[in-house]
Amino acid sequence: MNHTLTDTEIKRSTKQDMFESPDFYGIDDLLTEEHILIRNSVRDFVKKEVSPIIEDCAERNIFPDYLVPEFGKLGLFGPTIPTEYNPNGGLDYIAYGLMMQEIERGDSGMRSTVSVQGSLVMFPIYQFGSEEQKKKFLPKLASGEYLGCFGLTEPNHGSNPGGMETRLEDKGDYYLLNGAKMWITNSPKADVAVVWAKNDEGRIQGVIVERSMEGFTTPTIHNKWSLRASVTGELVFNDVKIPKENVLPNVSGLRGPLNCLDSARYGISWGAIGVAMDCYDTARRYALERKQFGRPIGGFQLIQKKLAEMLTEITKAQLVSWRLGVLKNEGKATTAQISLAKRNNIEIAMNIAREARQTLGGMGITQEYSIMRHMMNLESVVTYEGTHDIHLLILGHDITGIQAFR
Ligand code: TGC
Ligand code: FAD
């Protein structure tokens, strides 16, 4: 990746990140030593490298791209992919979830970069790619030498990706790609894009588009109030010649991209817990320090109600994601179960962020604290990877057997 930033160009805060995670039901006892080690190493990294720079990045709308190889060194990219293709891989889905929890505790935009790279770029190449594609792309994506993006959403097709208009025409020796994708995380910086397009028969196929291909551009989307430390853009294909060896050979149909989304949505369910924990921890500390009417506000029943309800919802969400991780490890997690976890955990994170912000009074709207940034980020998280209502409809379909999408 072509880095445009160094860490010296970003203002580092000297404020220490004191985060401590709540573990009210002893969930740590359900984890292995390796899980805890991984969780703690990502937590330490976030405290040292993300928390000090993230407010400045979010304020100035800067993607700290110099962190991408650092994420690679930490093993955040594609941790469940076998070590044959990812030297840091071979881990289970609980380890992956804990990584997403910790990185999103720092910032949802950082988790976006990581989950797109791992679940939406490396996963489809690993799951549906040829041996040559796996060897060519996976090690570079795992190390962060390459940054990837995932192109499914189009200007006219968001919740309904099956209606996509991007076309892949067979020209004999090669394919020709035409169309556009919208709202693509990482796209302006990406070296490779996994793109979903319809072939001559109208079937959806996945292709690996490389930065150097003529006719391929990635304009940045500006003026976001959310995920400001993440970079989002378009993918525009104007007669892009795609070599036949860049088509993912082992999948066709919407199940290709939706299968990748299952993995990314699972990670988001853990990431949302990270955000909720950060907001709760900030509110708890503040409530013990801030005095009004001659005593800490944490002594007032209404503040205690907020904190007690936050802890209750975090604990329930932790149990949901942990159990879902076990089901994923056993290959049993269903799309509807994943929808329940993504939907629930983002909703509780949004509620907790709002209550935590109010606990801080006026200070809650400042950059001194992470809560307002998290609140703004969650507006994207509740929208991407399937909106809140789409996940409700996936659950409704599962419960009744009746599709209510159309
Ligand atoms: P439907 O008819 O239900 O299904 C079409 C085909 O797909 C199969 N299928 C799945 N396969 C694997 N995994 C799943 N989760 C699957 N869900 C469905 C299904 O069996 C069928 O197969 P076949 O062989 O019969 O064709 O599809 P539909 O067109 O009715 O749509 C269903 C719906 C609305 C649930 C789906 O399209 C959907 O999930 N929409 C939301 C779109 C979405 O989530 N987009 C995300 C874009 S990527 C993104 O946001 C990245 S942000 C990353 C970040 O920054 O973190
Ligand atoms: P629409 O589909 O137009 O939905 C608008 C509203 O209508 C929503 O409330 C929705 O719930 C509702 N709605 C739609 N259909 C129905 C229905 N059948 N019944 C009831 N209500 C319905 N996409 C990618 O492919 N790759 C990425 O990397 C990526 N990154 C993103 C990053 C950010 C910051 C954001 C904001 C989005 C990103 N997306 C990405 C796109 C994201 O997945 C879409 O925004 C999302 O799927 C919703 O699509 P839409 O925005 O077109 O909304």
Short mmCIF file of C-alpha atoms in Angstrom, two decimals, residues 3-406:
data_model
loop_
_atom_site.label_atom_id
_atom_site.label_comp_id
_atom_site.label_asym_id
_atom_site.label_seq_id
_atom_site.Cartn_x
_atom_site.Cartn_y
_atom_site.Cartn_z
CA HIS A 3 1.32 5.15 2.65
CA THR A 4 0.63 8.86 2.72
CA LEU A 5 1.01 9.36 6.45
CA THR A 6 3.57 8.81 9.16
CA ASP A 7 2.68 8.67 12.83
CA THR A 8 4.50 11.97 13.39
CA GLU A 9 1.92 13.85 11.31
CA ILE A 10 -0.84 13.02 13.77
CA LYS A 11 -1.25 14.75 17.10
CA ARG A 12 -0.71 12.25 19.94
CA SER A 13 -2.73 12.79 23.08
CA THR A 14 -0.83 12.42 26.34
CA LYS A 15 -3.98 11.32 28.16
CA GLN A 16 -3.61 7.74 29.39
CA ASP A 17 -6.18 5.19 28.29
CA MET A 18 -7.28 3.60 31.58
CA PHE A 19 -9.83 1.18 30.08
CA GLU A 20 -10.84 -1.83 32.16
CA SER A 21 -13.40 -4.28 30.81
CA PRO A 22 -16.38 -5.43 32.84
CA ASP A 23 -16.65 -9.22 33.29
CA PHE A 24 -19.64 -9.53 35.58
CA TYR A 25 -20.44 -13.17 34.76
CA GLY A 26 -16.83 -14.39 34.68
CA ILE A 27 -16.78 -14.84 30.89
CA ASP A 28 -12.98 -14.97 31.10
CA ASP A 29 -13.42 -18.42 32.66
CA LEU A 30 -14.93 -19.56 29.35
CA LEU A 31 -11.82 -18.46 27.45
CA THR A 32 -8.52 -20.31 26.98
CA GLU A 33 -5.18 -18.87 28.07
CA GLU A 34 -4.44 -18.22 24.40
CA HIS A 35 -7.68 -16.25 24.00
CA ILE A 36 -6.83 -14.08 26.99
CA LEU A 37 -3.28 -13.53 25.75
CA ILE A 38 -4.55 -12.47 22.32
CA ARG A 39 -7.24 -10.24 23.82
CA ASN A 40 -4.73 -8.54 26.10
CA SER A 41 -2.14 -8.00 23.38
CA VAL A 42 -4.72 -6.25 21.16
CA ARG A 43 -5.94 -4.24 24.15
CA ASP A 44 -2.39 -3.09 24.93
CA PHE A 45 -1.83 -2.17 21.29
CA VAL A 46 -5.04 -0.13 21.20
CA LYS A 47 -4.05 1.71 24.39
CA LYS A 48 -0.59 2.53 23.02
CA GLU A 49 -1.22 3.10 19.32
CA VAL A 50 -4.90 3.81 18.69
CA SER A 51 -6.30 5.73 21.66
CA PRO A 52 -3.62 8.48 21.59
CA ILE A 53 -4.22 9.35 17.91
CA ILE A 54 -7.83 8.51 17.23
CA GLU A 55 -9.50 11.75 18.29
CA ASP A 56 -7.17 13.77 16.06
CA CYS A 57 -7.73 11.38 13.14
CA ALA A 58 -11.51 11.50 13.59
CA GLU A 59 -11.56 15.27 13.89
CA ARG A 60 -9.38 15.80 10.81
CA ASN A 61 -10.98 12.94 8.88
CA ILE A 62 -7.67 11.10 8.49
CA PHE A 63 -7.25 7.37 7.97
CA PRO A 64 -4.06 6.40 9.86
CA ASP A 65 -2.83 4.12 7.09
CA TYR A 66 0.58 3.60 8.72
CA LEU A 67 -1.24 1.32 11.18
CA VAL A 68 -2.17 -1.21 8.48
CA PRO A 69 1.17 -3.12 8.60
CA GLU A 70 1.04 -2.87 12.41
CA PHE A 71 -2.37 -4.56 12.36
CA GLY A 72 -0.76 -7.21 10.15
CA LYS A 73 2.09 -7.78 12.63
CA LEU A 74 -0.45 -8.13 15.42
CA GLY A 75 -2.21 -10.87 13.45
CA LEU A 76 -5.51 -9.01 13.11
CA PHE A 77 -6.01 -9.82 9.41
CA GLY A 78 -7.73 -13.13 8.66
CA PRO A 79 -6.85 -14.88 11.94
CA THR A 80 -9.04 -17.92 11.17
CA ILE A 81 -7.30 -18.60 7.85
CA PRO A 82 -4.88 -21.58 8.05
CA THR A 83 -1.20 -20.86 8.66
CA GLU A 84 -0.36 -22.20 5.18
CA TYR A 85 -1.61 -18.87 3.80
CA ASN A 86 -1.42 -16.67 6.90
CA PRO A 87 1.52 -17.22 9.27
CA ASN A 88 -0.50 -15.52 12.04
CA GLY A 89 -3.64 -17.53 11.26
CA GLY A 90 -5.02 -20.84 12.44
CA LEU A 91 -7.01 -19.31 15.30
CA ASP A 92 -10.63 -19.96 16.22
CA TYR A 93 -13.68 -17.69 16.00
CA ILE A 94 -13.59 -16.73 19.69
CA ALA A 95 -10.06 -15.37 19.20
CA TYR A 96 -11.25 -13.51 16.12
CA GLY A 97 -14.22 -12.08 18.04
CA LEU A 98 -12.04 -10.90 20.91
CA MET A 99 -9.74 -9.14 18.44
CA MET A 100 -12.72 -7.34 16.91
CA GLN A 101 -14.00 -6.39 20.37
CA GLU A 102 -10.69 -4.82 21.33
CA ILE A 103 -9.98 -3.01 18.08
CA GLU A 104 -13.52 -1.58 17.95
CA ARG A 105 -13.18 -0.55 21.59
CA GLY A 106 -10.55 1.79 20.14
CA ASP A 107 -12.61 2.87 17.13
CA SER A 108 -15.23 1.31 14.84
CA GLY A 109 -13.35 2.63 11.80
CA MET A 110 -10.25 0.66 12.79
CA ARG A 111 -12.39 -2.46 13.15
CA SER A 112 -13.91 -1.74 9.75
CA THR A 113 -10.49 -1.79 8.13
CA VAL A 114 -9.66 -5.02 9.88
CA SER A 115 -12.93 -6.85 9.27
CA VAL A 116 -13.11 -5.87 5.61
CA GLN A 117 -9.56 -7.12 5.07
CA GLY A 118 -10.09 -10.38 6.96
CA SER A 119 -13.72 -11.36 6.46
CA LEU A 120 -14.58 -9.72 3.17
CA VAL A 121 -11.33 -9.91 1.17
CA MET A 122 -9.18 -12.73 2.58
CA PHE A 123 -12.14 -14.98 3.43
CA PRO A 124 -13.62 -15.10 -0.11
CA ILE A 125 -10.18 -15.59 -1.67
CA TYR A 126 -9.52 -18.43 0.77
CA GLN A 127 -13.00 -19.96 0.51
CA PHE A 128 -13.72 -19.50 -3.20
CA GLY A 129 -10.33 -18.77 -4.79
CA SER A 130 -7.90 -20.90 -6.82
CA GLU A 131 -4.66 -22.12 -5.28
CA GLU A 132 -2.75 -19.50 -7.33
CA GLN A 133 -5.03 -16.71 -6.06
CA LYS A 134 -4.58 -17.84 -2.45
CA LYS A 135 -0.78 -17.95 -2.80
CA LYS A 136 -0.60 -14.65 -4.63
CA PHE A 137 -2.85 -12.54 -2.41
CA LEU A 138 -3.35 -14.03 1.07
CA PRO A 139 0.16 -13.65 2.56
CA LYS A 140 0.38 -10.00 1.42
CA LEU A 141 -3.08 -9.22 2.78
CA ALA A 142 -2.25 -10.98 6.07
CA SER A 143 0.89 -8.90 6.59
CA GLY A 144 -0.79 -5.62 5.63
CA GLU A 145 1.51 -5.16 2.65
CA TYR A 146 -1.71 -5.08 0.63
CA LEU A 147 -4.94 -3.40 1.70
CA GLY A 148 -8.16 -4.82 0.31
CA CYS A 149 -11.76 -3.76 -0.12
CA PHE A 150 -15.09 -5.46 -0.87
CA GLY A 151 -17.46 -4.17 -3.53
CA LEU A 152 -21.06 -5.30 -3.20
CA THR A 153 -23.21 -2.19 -2.63
CA GLU A 154 -24.09 -0.03 -5.65
CA PRO A 155 -25.65 3.42 -5.92
CA ASN A 156 -29.04 1.84 -6.75
CA HIS A 157 -28.70 -1.41 -4.80
CA GLY A 158 -27.84 -1.44 -1.09
CA SER A 159 -30.15 -3.70 0.93
CA ASN A 160 -31.02 -5.51 -2.29
CA PRO A 161 -27.63 -6.52 -3.71
CA GLY A 162 -29.26 -9.17 -5.89
CA GLY A 163 -30.39 -6.35 -8.20
CA MET A 164 -26.80 -5.24 -8.95
CA GLU A 165 -26.05 -3.70 -12.33
CA THR A 166 -22.25 -4.15 -12.52
CA ARG A 167 -21.50 -6.46 -15.45
CA LEU A 168 -18.77 -8.98 -16.25
CA GLU A 169 -18.76 -9.72 -19.98
CA ASP A 170 -16.90 -12.73 -21.34
CA LYS A 171 -14.63 -11.58 -24.18
CA GLY A 172 -12.94 -14.93 -24.82
CA ASP A 173 -9.43 -14.37 -23.45
CA TYR A 174 -10.53 -12.02 -20.69
CA TYR A 175 -13.58 -10.44 -19.03
CA LEU A 176 -14.68 -6.83 -19.31
CA LEU A 177 -15.96 -5.21 -16.10
CA ASN A 178 -18.30 -2.20 -16.19
CA GLY A 179 -20.28 -0.50 -13.44
CA ALA A 180 -19.85 1.18 -10.08
CA LYS A 181 -19.84 0.32 -6.39
CA MET A 182 -20.66 2.77 -3.64
CA TRP A 183 -19.81 3.16 0.08
CA ILE A 184 -16.74 0.98 -0.05
CA THR A 185 -14.57 0.86 3.10
CA ASN A 186 -10.81 1.17 2.34
CA SER A 187 -11.41 1.66 -1.40
CA PRO A 188 -9.34 4.83 -2.03
CA LYS A 189 -6.29 3.12 -0.48
CA ALA A 190 -6.90 -0.44 -1.59
CA ASP A 191 -4.45 -2.48 -3.66
CA VAL A 192 -7.06 -5.11 -4.44
CA ALA A 193 -10.84 -5.21 -4.51
CA VAL A 194 -13.05 -8.29 -4.31
CA VAL A 195 -15.93 -7.23 -6.54
CA TRP A 196 -19.27 -8.91 -7.19
CA ALA A 197 -20.76 -8.55 -10.67
CA LYS A 198 -23.27 -10.30 -12.93
CA ASN A 199 -21.95 -12.45 -15.78
CA ASP A 200 -23.53 -12.95 -19.23
CA GLU A 201 -26.05 -15.41 -17.71
CA GLY A 202 -27.02 -12.92 -14.99
CA ARG A 203 -25.29 -15.01 -12.26
CA ILE A 204 -23.26 -13.16 -9.63
CA GLN A 205 -19.53 -13.87 -9.74
CA GLY A 206 -16.61 -12.62 -7.67
CA VAL A 207 -13.53 -11.07 -9.28
CA ILE A 208 -10.27 -9.76 -7.89
CA VAL A 209 -9.62 -6.29 -9.30
CA GLU A 210 -6.08 -4.95 -8.92
CA ARG A 211 -5.17 -1.29 -8.47
CA SER A 212 -3.00 -1.24 -11.60
CA MET A 213 -5.83 -2.31 -13.95
CA GLU A 214 -6.68 0.31 -16.52
CA GLY A 215 -10.14 1.87 -16.25
CA PHE A 216 -10.37 1.22 -12.49
CA THR A 217 -10.75 4.29 -10.20
CA THR A 218 -11.66 4.74 -6.54
CA PRO A 219 -12.98 8.24 -5.76
CA THR A 220 -13.18 9.12 -2.05
CA ILE A 221 -16.55 9.84 -0.42
CA HIS A 222 -16.16 13.05 1.59
CA ASN A 223 -18.14 14.82 4.32
CA LYS A 224 -18.98 11.85 6.54
CA TRP A 225 -19.96 12.56 10.17
CA SER A 226 -19.34 8.92 11.02
CA LEU A 227 -16.30 6.61 10.77
CA ARG A 228 -14.16 9.66 10.15
CA ALA A 229 -10.92 7.78 10.85
CA SER A 230 -11.81 5.22 8.18
CA VAL A 231 -11.62 5.91 4.47
CA THR A 232 -14.70 5.22 2.32
CA GLY A 233 -15.05 5.53 -1.44
CA GLU A 234 -16.51 4.32 -4.68
CA LEU A 235 -15.25 1.73 -7.13
CA VAL A 236 -15.70 2.73 -10.77
CA PHE A 237 -15.11 0.24 -13.59
CA ASN A 238 -14.84 1.58 -17.07
CA ASP A 239 -14.09 -1.28 -19.48
CA VAL A 240 -11.68 -2.85 -17.00
CA LYS A 241 -9.98 -5.91 -18.55
CA ILE A 242 -10.06 -8.72 -15.99
CA PRO A 243 -7.75 -11.67 -16.69
CA LYS A 244 -9.63 -14.96 -16.45
CA GLU A 245 -7.36 -16.07 -13.60
CA ASN A 246 -8.76 -13.23 -11.45
CA VAL A 247 -12.27 -14.67 -11.30
CA LEU A 248 -13.08 -16.57 -8.08
CA PRO A 249 -13.70 -20.03 -9.57
CA ASN A 250 -15.52 -21.77 -6.73
CA VAL A 251 -18.68 -19.74 -6.19
CA SER A 252 -21.55 -18.20 -8.08
CA GLY A 253 -24.76 -16.50 -6.97
CA LEU A 254 -25.60 -14.18 -4.10
CA ARG A 255 -24.57 -16.84 -1.62
CA GLY A 256 -20.91 -15.89 -2.37
CA PRO A 257 -21.01 -12.37 -0.91
CA LEU A 258 -23.63 -13.27 1.71
CA ASN A 259 -21.39 -16.03 3.00
CA CYS A 260 -18.60 -13.49 3.55
CA LEU A 261 -21.05 -11.19 5.30
CA ASP A 262 -21.89 -13.91 7.82
CA SER A 263 -18.28 -13.83 8.99
CA ALA A 264 -18.01 -10.03 9.08
CA ARG A 265 -21.38 -9.58 10.84
CA TYR A 266 -20.28 -12.08 13.49
CA GLY A 267 -17.15 -9.96 14.11
CA ILE A 268 -19.25 -6.81 14.38
CA SER A 269 -21.35 -8.40 17.13
CA TRP A 270 -18.14 -8.57 19.21
CA GLY A 271 -16.95 -5.14 18.09
CA ALA A 272 -20.16 -3.54 19.34
CA ILE A 273 -19.48 -5.02 22.79
CA GLY A 274 -16.10 -3.27 22.72
CA VAL A 275 -17.78 0.07 22.10
CA ALA A 276 -20.40 -0.57 24.79
CA MET A 277 -17.70 -1.51 27.31
CA ASP A 278 -15.68 1.59 26.54
CA CYS A 279 -18.72 3.85 27.04
CA TYR A 280 -19.72 2.05 30.25
CA ASP A 281 -16.18 2.20 31.67
CA THR A 282 -15.92 5.91 30.87
CA ALA A 283 -19.28 6.65 32.49
CA ARG A 284 -18.48 4.57 35.59
CA ARG A 285 -15.17 6.36 36.16
CA TYR A 286 -16.71 9.77 35.60
CA ALA A 287 -19.64 9.03 37.93
CA LEU A 288 -17.20 8.22 40.74
CA GLU A 289 -15.09 11.36 40.21
CA ARG A 290 -17.68 14.01 39.36
CA LYS A 291 -19.32 15.64 42.36
CA GLN A 292 -22.63 17.54 42.40
CA PHE A 293 -24.70 18.48 45.44
CA GLY A 294 -21.68 17.64 47.59
CA ARG A 295 -21.20 14.00 46.55
CA PRO A 296 -20.18 11.83 43.60
CA ILE A 297 -22.95 11.64 41.01
CA GLY A 298 -22.43 7.84 41.12
CA GLY A 299 -24.23 7.97 44.47
CA PHE A 300 -27.49 9.12 42.90
CA GLN A 301 -30.03 6.41 42.13
CA LEU A 302 -30.68 7.62 38.61
CA ILE A 303 -27.00 7.40 37.68
CA GLN A 304 -26.78 3.96 39.31
CA LYS A 305 -29.79 2.86 37.25
CA LYS A 306 -27.97 3.86 34.07
CA LEU A 307 -24.79 2.01 35.08
CA ALA A 308 -26.66 -1.10 36.25
CA GLU A 309 -28.62 -1.30 33.01
CA MET A 310 -25.48 -0.79 30.92
CA LEU A 311 -23.72 -3.63 32.74
CA THR A 312 -26.77 -5.89 32.37
CA GLU A 313 -26.93 -5.38 28.60
CA ILE A 314 -23.15 -5.77 28.15
CA THR A 315 -23.23 -9.05 30.09
CA LYS A 316 -26.10 -10.41 27.97
CA ALA A 317 -24.32 -9.36 24.76
CA GLN A 318 -21.07 -11.00 25.90
CA LEU A 319 -22.93 -14.28 26.44
CA VAL A 320 -24.65 -14.06 23.04
CA SER A 321 -21.40 -13.50 21.15
CA TRP A 322 -19.46 -16.07 23.12
CA ARG A 323 -22.10 -18.75 22.42
CA LEU A 324 -22.26 -17.71 18.77
CA GLY A 325 -18.46 -18.07 18.61
CA VAL A 326 -18.73 -21.63 19.92
CA LEU A 327 -21.39 -22.37 17.28
CA LYS A 328 -19.14 -20.86 14.58
CA ASN A 329 -16.22 -22.99 15.74
CA GLU A 330 -18.48 -26.03 15.37
CA GLY A 331 -19.64 -24.85 11.93
CA LYS A 332 -23.22 -24.57 13.19
CA ALA A 333 -23.93 -20.81 13.40
CA THR A 334 -26.84 -19.81 11.15
CA THR A 335 -27.32 -16.52 9.31
CA ALA A 336 -30.34 -15.73 11.50
CA GLN A 337 -28.37 -16.35 14.70
CA ILE A 338 -25.69 -13.98 13.40
CA SER A 339 -28.35 -11.37 12.56
CA LEU A 340 -29.72 -11.58 16.10
CA ALA A 341 -26.26 -10.97 17.57
CA LYS A 342 -25.31 -8.12 15.22
CA ARG A 343 -28.68 -6.42 15.66
CA ASN A 344 -28.90 -6.83 19.43
CA ASN A 345 -25.33 -5.87 20.22
CA ILE A 346 -25.36 -2.72 18.09
CA GLU A 347 -28.67 -1.66 19.57
CA ILE A 348 -27.41 -2.08 23.13
CA ALA A 349 -24.17 -0.28 22.23
CA MET A 350 -26.15 2.66 20.81
CA ASN A 351 -28.35 2.85 23.92
CA ILE A 352 -25.35 2.56 26.24
CA ALA A 353 -23.45 5.25 24.33
CA ARG A 354 -26.42 7.61 24.68
CA GLU A 355 -26.85 6.96 28.41
CA ALA A 356 -23.10 7.19 29.01
CA ARG A 357 -22.94 10.50 27.17
CA GLN A 358 -25.66 11.89 29.37
CA THR A 359 -23.85 10.65 32.48
CA LEU A 360 -20.96 12.93 31.53
CA GLY A 361 -23.21 15.97 31.14
CA GLY A 362 -21.60 18.69 29.01
CA MET A 363 -18.21 16.96 29.07
CA GLY A 364 -19.84 14.10 27.19
CA ILE A 365 -19.94 16.05 23.96
CA THR A 366 -16.22 16.87 23.95
CA GLN A 367 -13.23 15.04 22.49
CA GLU A 368 -11.87 14.61 26.00
CA TYR A 369 -13.91 11.42 26.00
CA SER A 370 -14.52 8.78 23.34
CA ILE A 371 -18.30 8.51 23.69
CA MET A 372 -19.49 11.02 21.11
CA ARG A 373 -17.10 9.59 18.49
CA HIS A 374 -18.44 6.10 19.24
CA MET A 375 -22.02 7.38 18.94
CA MET A 376 -21.34 8.83 15.51
CA ASN A 377 -19.51 5.68 14.39
CA LEU A 378 -22.38 3.44 15.46
CA GLU A 379 -24.65 5.16 12.93
CA SER A 380 -22.57 3.47 10.21
CA VAL A 381 -22.27 0.19 12.06
CA VAL A 382 -26.05 -0.08 12.42
CA THR A 383 -26.37 0.55 8.67
CA TYR A 384 -23.63 -1.46 6.99
CA GLU A 385 -23.39 -5.23 6.70
CA GLY A 386 -27.19 -5.17 6.50
CA THR A 387 -29.28 -2.47 8.17
CA HIS A 388 -30.94 -2.95 11.55
CA ASP A 389 -34.29 -3.57 9.85
CA ILE A 390 -32.86 -6.01 7.30
CA HIS A 391 -31.56 -8.12 10.19
CA LEU A 392 -34.98 -7.97 11.80
CA LEU A 393 -36.46 -9.24 8.53
CA ILE A 394 -33.88 -12.05 8.32
CA LEU A 395 -35.05 -13.09 11.81
CA GLY A 396 -38.70 -12.70 10.82
CA HIS A 397 -38.07 -14.97 7.82
CA ASP A 398 -36.40 -17.55 10.03
CA ILE A 399 -39.25 -17.50 12.57
CA THR A 400 -42.16 -17.64 10.12
CA GLY A 401 -40.69 -19.09 6.94
CA ILE A 402 -42.26 -16.14 5.12
CA GLN A 403 -39.99 -13.65 3.30
CA ALA A 404 -41.03 -10.04 3.97
CA PHE A 405 -38.29 -8.35 1.89
CA ARG A 406 -40.32 -7.99 -1.25
#
